[in-house]
mmCIF file of C-alpha atoms in Angstrom:
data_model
loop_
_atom_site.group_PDB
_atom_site.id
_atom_site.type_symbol
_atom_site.label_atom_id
_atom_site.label_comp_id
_atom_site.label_asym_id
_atom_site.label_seq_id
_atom_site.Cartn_x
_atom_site.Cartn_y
_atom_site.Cartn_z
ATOM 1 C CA UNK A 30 98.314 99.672 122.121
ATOM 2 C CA UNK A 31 97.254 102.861 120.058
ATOM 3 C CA UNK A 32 97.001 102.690 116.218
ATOM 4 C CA UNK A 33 100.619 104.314 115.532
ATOM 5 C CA UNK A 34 102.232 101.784 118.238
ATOM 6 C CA UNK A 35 100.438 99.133 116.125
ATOM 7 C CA UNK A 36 101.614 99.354 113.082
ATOM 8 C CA UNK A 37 105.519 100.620 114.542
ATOM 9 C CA UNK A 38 104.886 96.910 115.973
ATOM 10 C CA UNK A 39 104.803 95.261 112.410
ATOM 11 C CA UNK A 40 108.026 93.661 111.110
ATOM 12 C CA UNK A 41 109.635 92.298 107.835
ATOM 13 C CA UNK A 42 108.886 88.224 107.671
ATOM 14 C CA UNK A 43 110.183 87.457 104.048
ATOM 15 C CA UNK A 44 109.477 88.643 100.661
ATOM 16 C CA UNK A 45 106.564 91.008 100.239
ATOM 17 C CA UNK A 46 105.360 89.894 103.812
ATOM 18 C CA UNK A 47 105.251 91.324 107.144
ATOM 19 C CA UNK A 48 103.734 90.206 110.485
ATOM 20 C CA UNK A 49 102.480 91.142 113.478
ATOM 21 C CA UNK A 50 100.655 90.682 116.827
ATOM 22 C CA UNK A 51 97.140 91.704 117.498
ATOM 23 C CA UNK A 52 96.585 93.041 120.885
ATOM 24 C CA UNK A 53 93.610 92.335 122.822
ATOM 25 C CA UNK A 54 92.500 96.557 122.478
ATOM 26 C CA UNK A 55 92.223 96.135 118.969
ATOM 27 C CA UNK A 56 89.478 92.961 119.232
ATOM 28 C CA UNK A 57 86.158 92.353 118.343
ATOM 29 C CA UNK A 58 85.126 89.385 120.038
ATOM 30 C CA UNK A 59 86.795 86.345 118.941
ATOM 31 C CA UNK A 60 88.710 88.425 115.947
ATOM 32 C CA UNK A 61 90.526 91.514 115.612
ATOM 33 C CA UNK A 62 88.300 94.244 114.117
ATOM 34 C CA UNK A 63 87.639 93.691 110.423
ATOM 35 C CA UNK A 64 88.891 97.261 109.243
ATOM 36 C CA UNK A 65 92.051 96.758 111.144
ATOM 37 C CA UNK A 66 92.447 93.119 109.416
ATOM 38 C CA UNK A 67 92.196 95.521 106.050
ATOM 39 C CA UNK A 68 94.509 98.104 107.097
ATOM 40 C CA UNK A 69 97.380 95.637 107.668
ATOM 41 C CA UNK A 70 96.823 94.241 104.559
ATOM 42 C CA UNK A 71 96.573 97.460 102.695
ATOM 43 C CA UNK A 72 99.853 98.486 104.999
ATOM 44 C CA UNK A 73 101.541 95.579 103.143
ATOM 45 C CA UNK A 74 100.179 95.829 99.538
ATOM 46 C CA UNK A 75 101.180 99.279 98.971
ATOM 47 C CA UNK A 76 104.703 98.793 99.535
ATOM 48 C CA UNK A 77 104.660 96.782 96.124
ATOM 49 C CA UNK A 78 102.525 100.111 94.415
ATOM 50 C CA UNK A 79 104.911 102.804 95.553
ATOM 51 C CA UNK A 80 103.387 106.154 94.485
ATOM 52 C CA UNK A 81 100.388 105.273 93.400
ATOM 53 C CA UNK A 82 97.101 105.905 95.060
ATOM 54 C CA UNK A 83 94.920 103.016 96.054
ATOM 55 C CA UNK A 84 91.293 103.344 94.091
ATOM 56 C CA UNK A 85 89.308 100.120 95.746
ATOM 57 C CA UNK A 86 89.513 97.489 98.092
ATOM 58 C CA UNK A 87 88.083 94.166 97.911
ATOM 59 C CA UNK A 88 88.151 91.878 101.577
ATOM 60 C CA UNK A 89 86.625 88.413 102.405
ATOM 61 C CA UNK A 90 86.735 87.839 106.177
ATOM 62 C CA UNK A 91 87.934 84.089 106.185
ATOM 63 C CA UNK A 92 88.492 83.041 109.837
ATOM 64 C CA UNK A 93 89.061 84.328 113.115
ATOM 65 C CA UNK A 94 92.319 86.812 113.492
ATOM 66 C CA UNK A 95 93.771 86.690 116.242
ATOM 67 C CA UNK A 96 97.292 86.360 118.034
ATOM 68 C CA UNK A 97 100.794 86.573 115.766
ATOM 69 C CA UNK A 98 99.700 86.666 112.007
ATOM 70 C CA UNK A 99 101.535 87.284 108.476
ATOM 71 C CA UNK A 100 100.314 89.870 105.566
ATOM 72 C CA UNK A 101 102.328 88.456 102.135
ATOM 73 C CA UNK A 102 101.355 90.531 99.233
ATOM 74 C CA UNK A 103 101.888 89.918 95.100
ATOM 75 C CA UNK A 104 101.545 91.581 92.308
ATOM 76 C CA UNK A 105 98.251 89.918 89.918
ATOM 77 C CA UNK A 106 98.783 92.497 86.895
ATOM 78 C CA UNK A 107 100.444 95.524 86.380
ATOM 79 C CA UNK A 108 99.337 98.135 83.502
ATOM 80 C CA UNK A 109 100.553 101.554 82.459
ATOM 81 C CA UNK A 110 98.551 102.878 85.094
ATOM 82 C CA UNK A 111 96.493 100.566 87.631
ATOM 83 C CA UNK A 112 98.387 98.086 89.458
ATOM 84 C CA UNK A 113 96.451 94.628 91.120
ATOM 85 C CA UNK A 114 98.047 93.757 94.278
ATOM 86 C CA UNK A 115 96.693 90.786 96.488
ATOM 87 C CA UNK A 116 97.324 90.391 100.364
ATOM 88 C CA UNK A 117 96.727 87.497 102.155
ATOM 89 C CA UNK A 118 96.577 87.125 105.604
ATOM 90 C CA UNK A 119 97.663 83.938 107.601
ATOM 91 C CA UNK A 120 97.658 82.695 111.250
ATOM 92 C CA UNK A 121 98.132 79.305 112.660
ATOM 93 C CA UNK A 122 94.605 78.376 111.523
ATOM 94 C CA UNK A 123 95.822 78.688 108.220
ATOM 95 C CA UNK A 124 93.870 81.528 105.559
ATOM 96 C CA UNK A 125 92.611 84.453 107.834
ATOM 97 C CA UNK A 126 91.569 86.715 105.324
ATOM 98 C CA UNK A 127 92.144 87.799 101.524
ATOM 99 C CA UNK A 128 92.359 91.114 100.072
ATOM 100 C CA UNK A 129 92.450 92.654 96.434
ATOM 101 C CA UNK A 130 94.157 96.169 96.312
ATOM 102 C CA UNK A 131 93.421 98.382 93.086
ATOM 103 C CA UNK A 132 95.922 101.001 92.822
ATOM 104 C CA UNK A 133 96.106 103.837 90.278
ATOM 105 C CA UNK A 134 97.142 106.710 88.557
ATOM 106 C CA UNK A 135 94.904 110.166 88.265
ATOM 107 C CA UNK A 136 94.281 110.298 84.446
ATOM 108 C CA UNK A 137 92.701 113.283 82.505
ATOM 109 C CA UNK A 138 88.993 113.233 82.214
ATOM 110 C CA UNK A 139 86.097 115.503 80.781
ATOM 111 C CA UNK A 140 83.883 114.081 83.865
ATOM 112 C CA UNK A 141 84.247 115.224 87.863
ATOM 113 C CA UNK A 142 81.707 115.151 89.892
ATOM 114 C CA UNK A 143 80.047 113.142 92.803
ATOM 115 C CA UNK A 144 76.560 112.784 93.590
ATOM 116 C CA UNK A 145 76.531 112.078 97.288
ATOM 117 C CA UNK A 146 74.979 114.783 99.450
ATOM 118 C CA UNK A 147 75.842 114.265 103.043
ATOM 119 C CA UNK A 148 72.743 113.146 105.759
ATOM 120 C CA UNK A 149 71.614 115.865 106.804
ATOM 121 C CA UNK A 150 72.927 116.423 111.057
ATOM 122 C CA UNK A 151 74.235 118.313 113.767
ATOM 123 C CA UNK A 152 78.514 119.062 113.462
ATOM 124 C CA UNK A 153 80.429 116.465 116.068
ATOM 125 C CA UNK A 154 81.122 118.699 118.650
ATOM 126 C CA UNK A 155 76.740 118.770 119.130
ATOM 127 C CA UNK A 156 76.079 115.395 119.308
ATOM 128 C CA UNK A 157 76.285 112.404 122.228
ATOM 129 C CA UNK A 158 79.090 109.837 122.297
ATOM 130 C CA UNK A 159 77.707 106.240 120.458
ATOM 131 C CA UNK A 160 79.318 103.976 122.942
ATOM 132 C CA UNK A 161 79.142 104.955 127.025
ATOM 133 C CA UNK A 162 80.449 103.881 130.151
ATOM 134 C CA UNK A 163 82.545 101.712 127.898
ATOM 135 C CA UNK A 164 80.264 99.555 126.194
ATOM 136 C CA UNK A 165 81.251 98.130 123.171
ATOM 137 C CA UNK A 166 83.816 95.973 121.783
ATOM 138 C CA UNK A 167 86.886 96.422 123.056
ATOM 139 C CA UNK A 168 88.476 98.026 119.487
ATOM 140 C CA UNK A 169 85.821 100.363 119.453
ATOM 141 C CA UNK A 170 88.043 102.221 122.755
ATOM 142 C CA UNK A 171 90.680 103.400 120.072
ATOM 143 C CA UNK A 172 87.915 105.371 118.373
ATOM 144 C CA UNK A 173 85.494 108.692 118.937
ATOM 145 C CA UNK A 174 82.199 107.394 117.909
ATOM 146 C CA UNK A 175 79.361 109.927 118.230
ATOM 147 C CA UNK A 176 75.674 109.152 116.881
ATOM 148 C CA UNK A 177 74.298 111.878 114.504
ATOM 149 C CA UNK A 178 71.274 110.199 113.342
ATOM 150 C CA UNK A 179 69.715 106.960 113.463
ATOM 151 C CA UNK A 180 68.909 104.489 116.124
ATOM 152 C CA UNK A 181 71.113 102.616 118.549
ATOM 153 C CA UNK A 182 71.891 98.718 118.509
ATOM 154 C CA UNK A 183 69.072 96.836 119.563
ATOM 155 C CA UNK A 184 66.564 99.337 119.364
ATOM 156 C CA UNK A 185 63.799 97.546 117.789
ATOM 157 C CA UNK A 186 63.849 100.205 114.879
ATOM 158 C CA UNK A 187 61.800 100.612 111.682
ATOM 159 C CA UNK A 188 64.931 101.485 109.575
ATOM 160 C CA UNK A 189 68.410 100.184 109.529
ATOM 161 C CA UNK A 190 69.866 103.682 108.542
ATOM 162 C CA UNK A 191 72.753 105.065 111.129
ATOM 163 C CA UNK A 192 74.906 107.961 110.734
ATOM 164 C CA UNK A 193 77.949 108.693 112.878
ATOM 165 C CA UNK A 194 80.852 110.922 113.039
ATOM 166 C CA UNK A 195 84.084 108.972 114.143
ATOM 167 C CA UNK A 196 87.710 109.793 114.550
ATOM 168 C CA UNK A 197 90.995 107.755 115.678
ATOM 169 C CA UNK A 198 91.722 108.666 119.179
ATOM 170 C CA UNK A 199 95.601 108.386 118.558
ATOM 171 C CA UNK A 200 96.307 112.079 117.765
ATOM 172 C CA UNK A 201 99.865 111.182 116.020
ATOM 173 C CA UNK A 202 98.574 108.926 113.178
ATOM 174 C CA UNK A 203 99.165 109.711 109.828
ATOM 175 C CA UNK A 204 95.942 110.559 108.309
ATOM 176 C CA UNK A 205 96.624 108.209 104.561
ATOM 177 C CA UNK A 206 94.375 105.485 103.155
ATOM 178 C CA UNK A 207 95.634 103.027 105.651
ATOM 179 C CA UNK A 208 94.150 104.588 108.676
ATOM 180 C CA UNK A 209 91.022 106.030 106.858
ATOM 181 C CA UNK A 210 90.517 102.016 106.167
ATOM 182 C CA UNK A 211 91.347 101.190 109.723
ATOM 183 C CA UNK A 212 88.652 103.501 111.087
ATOM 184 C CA UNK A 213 85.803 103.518 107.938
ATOM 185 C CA UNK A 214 84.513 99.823 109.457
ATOM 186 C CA UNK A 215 84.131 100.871 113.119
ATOM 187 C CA UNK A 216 80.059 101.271 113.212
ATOM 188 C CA UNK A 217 78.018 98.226 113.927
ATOM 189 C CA UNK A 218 76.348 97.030 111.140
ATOM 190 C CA UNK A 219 72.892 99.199 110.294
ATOM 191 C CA UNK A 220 71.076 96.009 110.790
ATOM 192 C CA UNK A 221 71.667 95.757 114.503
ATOM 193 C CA UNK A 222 69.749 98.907 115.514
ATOM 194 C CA UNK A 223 66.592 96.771 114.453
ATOM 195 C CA UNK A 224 67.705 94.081 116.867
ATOM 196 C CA UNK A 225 65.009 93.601 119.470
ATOM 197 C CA UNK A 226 67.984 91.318 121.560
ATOM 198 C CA UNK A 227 70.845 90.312 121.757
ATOM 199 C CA UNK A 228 72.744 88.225 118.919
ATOM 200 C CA UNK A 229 75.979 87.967 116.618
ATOM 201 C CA UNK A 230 77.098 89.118 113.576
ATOM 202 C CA UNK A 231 79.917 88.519 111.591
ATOM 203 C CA UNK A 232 81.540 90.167 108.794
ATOM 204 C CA UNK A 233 81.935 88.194 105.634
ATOM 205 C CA UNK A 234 83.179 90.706 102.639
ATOM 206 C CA UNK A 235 83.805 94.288 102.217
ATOM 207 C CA UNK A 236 84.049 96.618 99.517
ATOM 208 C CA UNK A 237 85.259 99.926 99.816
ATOM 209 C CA UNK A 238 85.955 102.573 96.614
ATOM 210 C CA UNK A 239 88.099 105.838 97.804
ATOM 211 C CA UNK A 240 87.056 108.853 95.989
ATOM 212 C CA UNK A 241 89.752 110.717 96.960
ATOM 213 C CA UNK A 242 93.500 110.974 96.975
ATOM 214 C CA UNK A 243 93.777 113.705 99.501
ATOM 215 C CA UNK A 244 92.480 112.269 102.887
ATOM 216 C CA UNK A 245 92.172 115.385 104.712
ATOM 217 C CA UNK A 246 89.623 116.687 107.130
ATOM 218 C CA UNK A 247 89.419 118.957 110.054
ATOM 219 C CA UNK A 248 90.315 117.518 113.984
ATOM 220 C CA UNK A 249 90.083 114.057 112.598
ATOM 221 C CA UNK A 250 86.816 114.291 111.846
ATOM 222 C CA UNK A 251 84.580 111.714 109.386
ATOM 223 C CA UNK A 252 80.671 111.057 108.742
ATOM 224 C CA UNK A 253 79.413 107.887 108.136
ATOM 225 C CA UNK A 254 76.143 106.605 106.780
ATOM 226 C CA UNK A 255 75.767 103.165 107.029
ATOM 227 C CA UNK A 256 71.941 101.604 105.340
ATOM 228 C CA UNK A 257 70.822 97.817 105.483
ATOM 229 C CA UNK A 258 69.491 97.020 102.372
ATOM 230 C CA UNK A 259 68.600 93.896 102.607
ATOM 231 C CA UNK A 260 68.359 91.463 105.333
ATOM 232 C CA UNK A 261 67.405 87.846 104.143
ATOM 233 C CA UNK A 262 68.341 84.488 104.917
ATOM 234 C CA UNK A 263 70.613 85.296 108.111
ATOM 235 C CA UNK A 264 72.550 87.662 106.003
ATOM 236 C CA UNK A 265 72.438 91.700 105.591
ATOM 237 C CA UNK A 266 73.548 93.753 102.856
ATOM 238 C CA UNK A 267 74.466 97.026 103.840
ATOM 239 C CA UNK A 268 75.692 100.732 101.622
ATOM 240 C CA UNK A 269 78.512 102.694 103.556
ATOM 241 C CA UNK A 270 79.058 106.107 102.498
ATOM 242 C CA UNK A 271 81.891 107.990 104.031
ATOM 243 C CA UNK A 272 82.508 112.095 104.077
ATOM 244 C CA UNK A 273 85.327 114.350 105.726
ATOM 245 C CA UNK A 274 84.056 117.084 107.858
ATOM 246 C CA UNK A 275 83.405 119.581 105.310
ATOM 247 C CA UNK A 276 80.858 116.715 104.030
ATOM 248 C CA UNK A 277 83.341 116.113 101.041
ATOM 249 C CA UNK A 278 82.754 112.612 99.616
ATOM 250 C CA UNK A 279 86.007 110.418 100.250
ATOM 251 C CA UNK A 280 85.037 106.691 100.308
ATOM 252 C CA UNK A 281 81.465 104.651 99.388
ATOM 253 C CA UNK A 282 81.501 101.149 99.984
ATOM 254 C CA UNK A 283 79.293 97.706 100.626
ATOM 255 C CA UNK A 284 79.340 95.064 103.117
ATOM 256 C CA UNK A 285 77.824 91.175 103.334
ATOM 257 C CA UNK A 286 77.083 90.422 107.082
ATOM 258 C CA UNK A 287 76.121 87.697 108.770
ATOM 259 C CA UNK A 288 73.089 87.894 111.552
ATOM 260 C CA UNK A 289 72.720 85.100 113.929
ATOM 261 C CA UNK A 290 69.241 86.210 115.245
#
């Protein structure tokens, strides 16, 4: 099932919530794919923000998400221009997931700029596929994932510091917030390309700031930088920087993970 089909799938199931099936494409694993667990809640929190942008997005991956689950959003606090919406996501094991949307208004400012010069590497169409002979998870088949620079998973590397352009593969969906959040999570973790074997990981909380209203870019296009920072304890705290093709900042973000090697 292709992204559009996915969310044409999801259907009113009360107040302020709306559910859904995950299909087997769209897993990682044992779960669905963490940025499409955001996505759906997003999908559902912005329906109580109508017309405003969202500005951040705060997720804890609580359990496994799988099979027929529930999004139910509420309003925390609503100002003159920002609006807190939570989403929670439920399944039969109970709390799957829960989400804090900040949504707001553009305001006048004597500031605009944004310091975050794109990694310096070759344009998409120059560079080899990430993922062949379909390896890979099996969400990571709705996506274009090309390595620009960096190391592979497992590699043994010095440096935890990948960059990769990646697109949807469904050519009809509408290019908004909700599907820039259901692709910006799709690289492994930078961690895993100084993996000398095999072993797990698991997402535990992601934070993602959009630095743009307009998400636009050319042929689907976006660059990602992912860096481990810090990899301690059986956990790995990695920056994510995200840019549209014309290496236009739209989205920075942070991410706990959990290593089980």
């Amino acid at each position: 099932m292709n992204y559009t089909d996915l969310l044409a799938s999801i259907s009113d199931s009360g107040p302020n919530a709306r559910s859904t099936h995950i299909p087997e494409t769209w897993m990682q694993g044992r779960t669905a794919y963490g940025g499409l667990t955001a996505a759906l809640c997003l999908e559902t929190a912005r329906t109580l923000a109508p017309g405003l942008p969202v500005r951040a997005v705060q997720v804890a991956f609580v359990g496994p998400v799988n099979g027929q689950v529930t999004c139910k959003a509420e309003v925390l606090r609503q100002g003159k221009n920002t609006i807190f919406v939570s989403a929670r996501m439920t399944g039969d094991e109970g709390v799957l997931a829960d989400c804090i949307f900040t949504f707001g208004a553009s305001r006048a400012s004597s500031l605009n700029f944004a310091d975050l010069p794109a990694p310096d590497v070759l344009n998409p169409e120059d560079v080899k596929p990430y993922f062949r002979n379909h390896q890979g998870p099996a969400f990571a088949q709705n996506f274009d994932l090309l390595i620009a620079g960096g190391a592979m998973p497992l590699s043994g590397a010095d440096r935890a510091d990948v960059s990769i352009w990646m697109r949807h593969k469904d050519e009809a969906m509408p290019m908004d917030a909700v599907s820039l959040l259901a692709l910006a999570d799709a690289p492994p973790p930078a961690a895993m390309s100084m993996f000398k074997e095999p072993g797990r990981i698991s997402s535990m909380t992601w934070m993602a700031e959009f630095l743009t209203e307009e998400i636009e870019t050319q042929d689907r296009w976006f660059l990602a930088r992912h860096v481990a920072q810090t990899a301690r304890n059986g956990y790995s705290s990695q920056e994510m920087l995200l840019w549209n093709k014309d290496r236009q900042p739209v989205m920075v973000g942070r991410q706990t993970i959990a290593l089980f090697v």
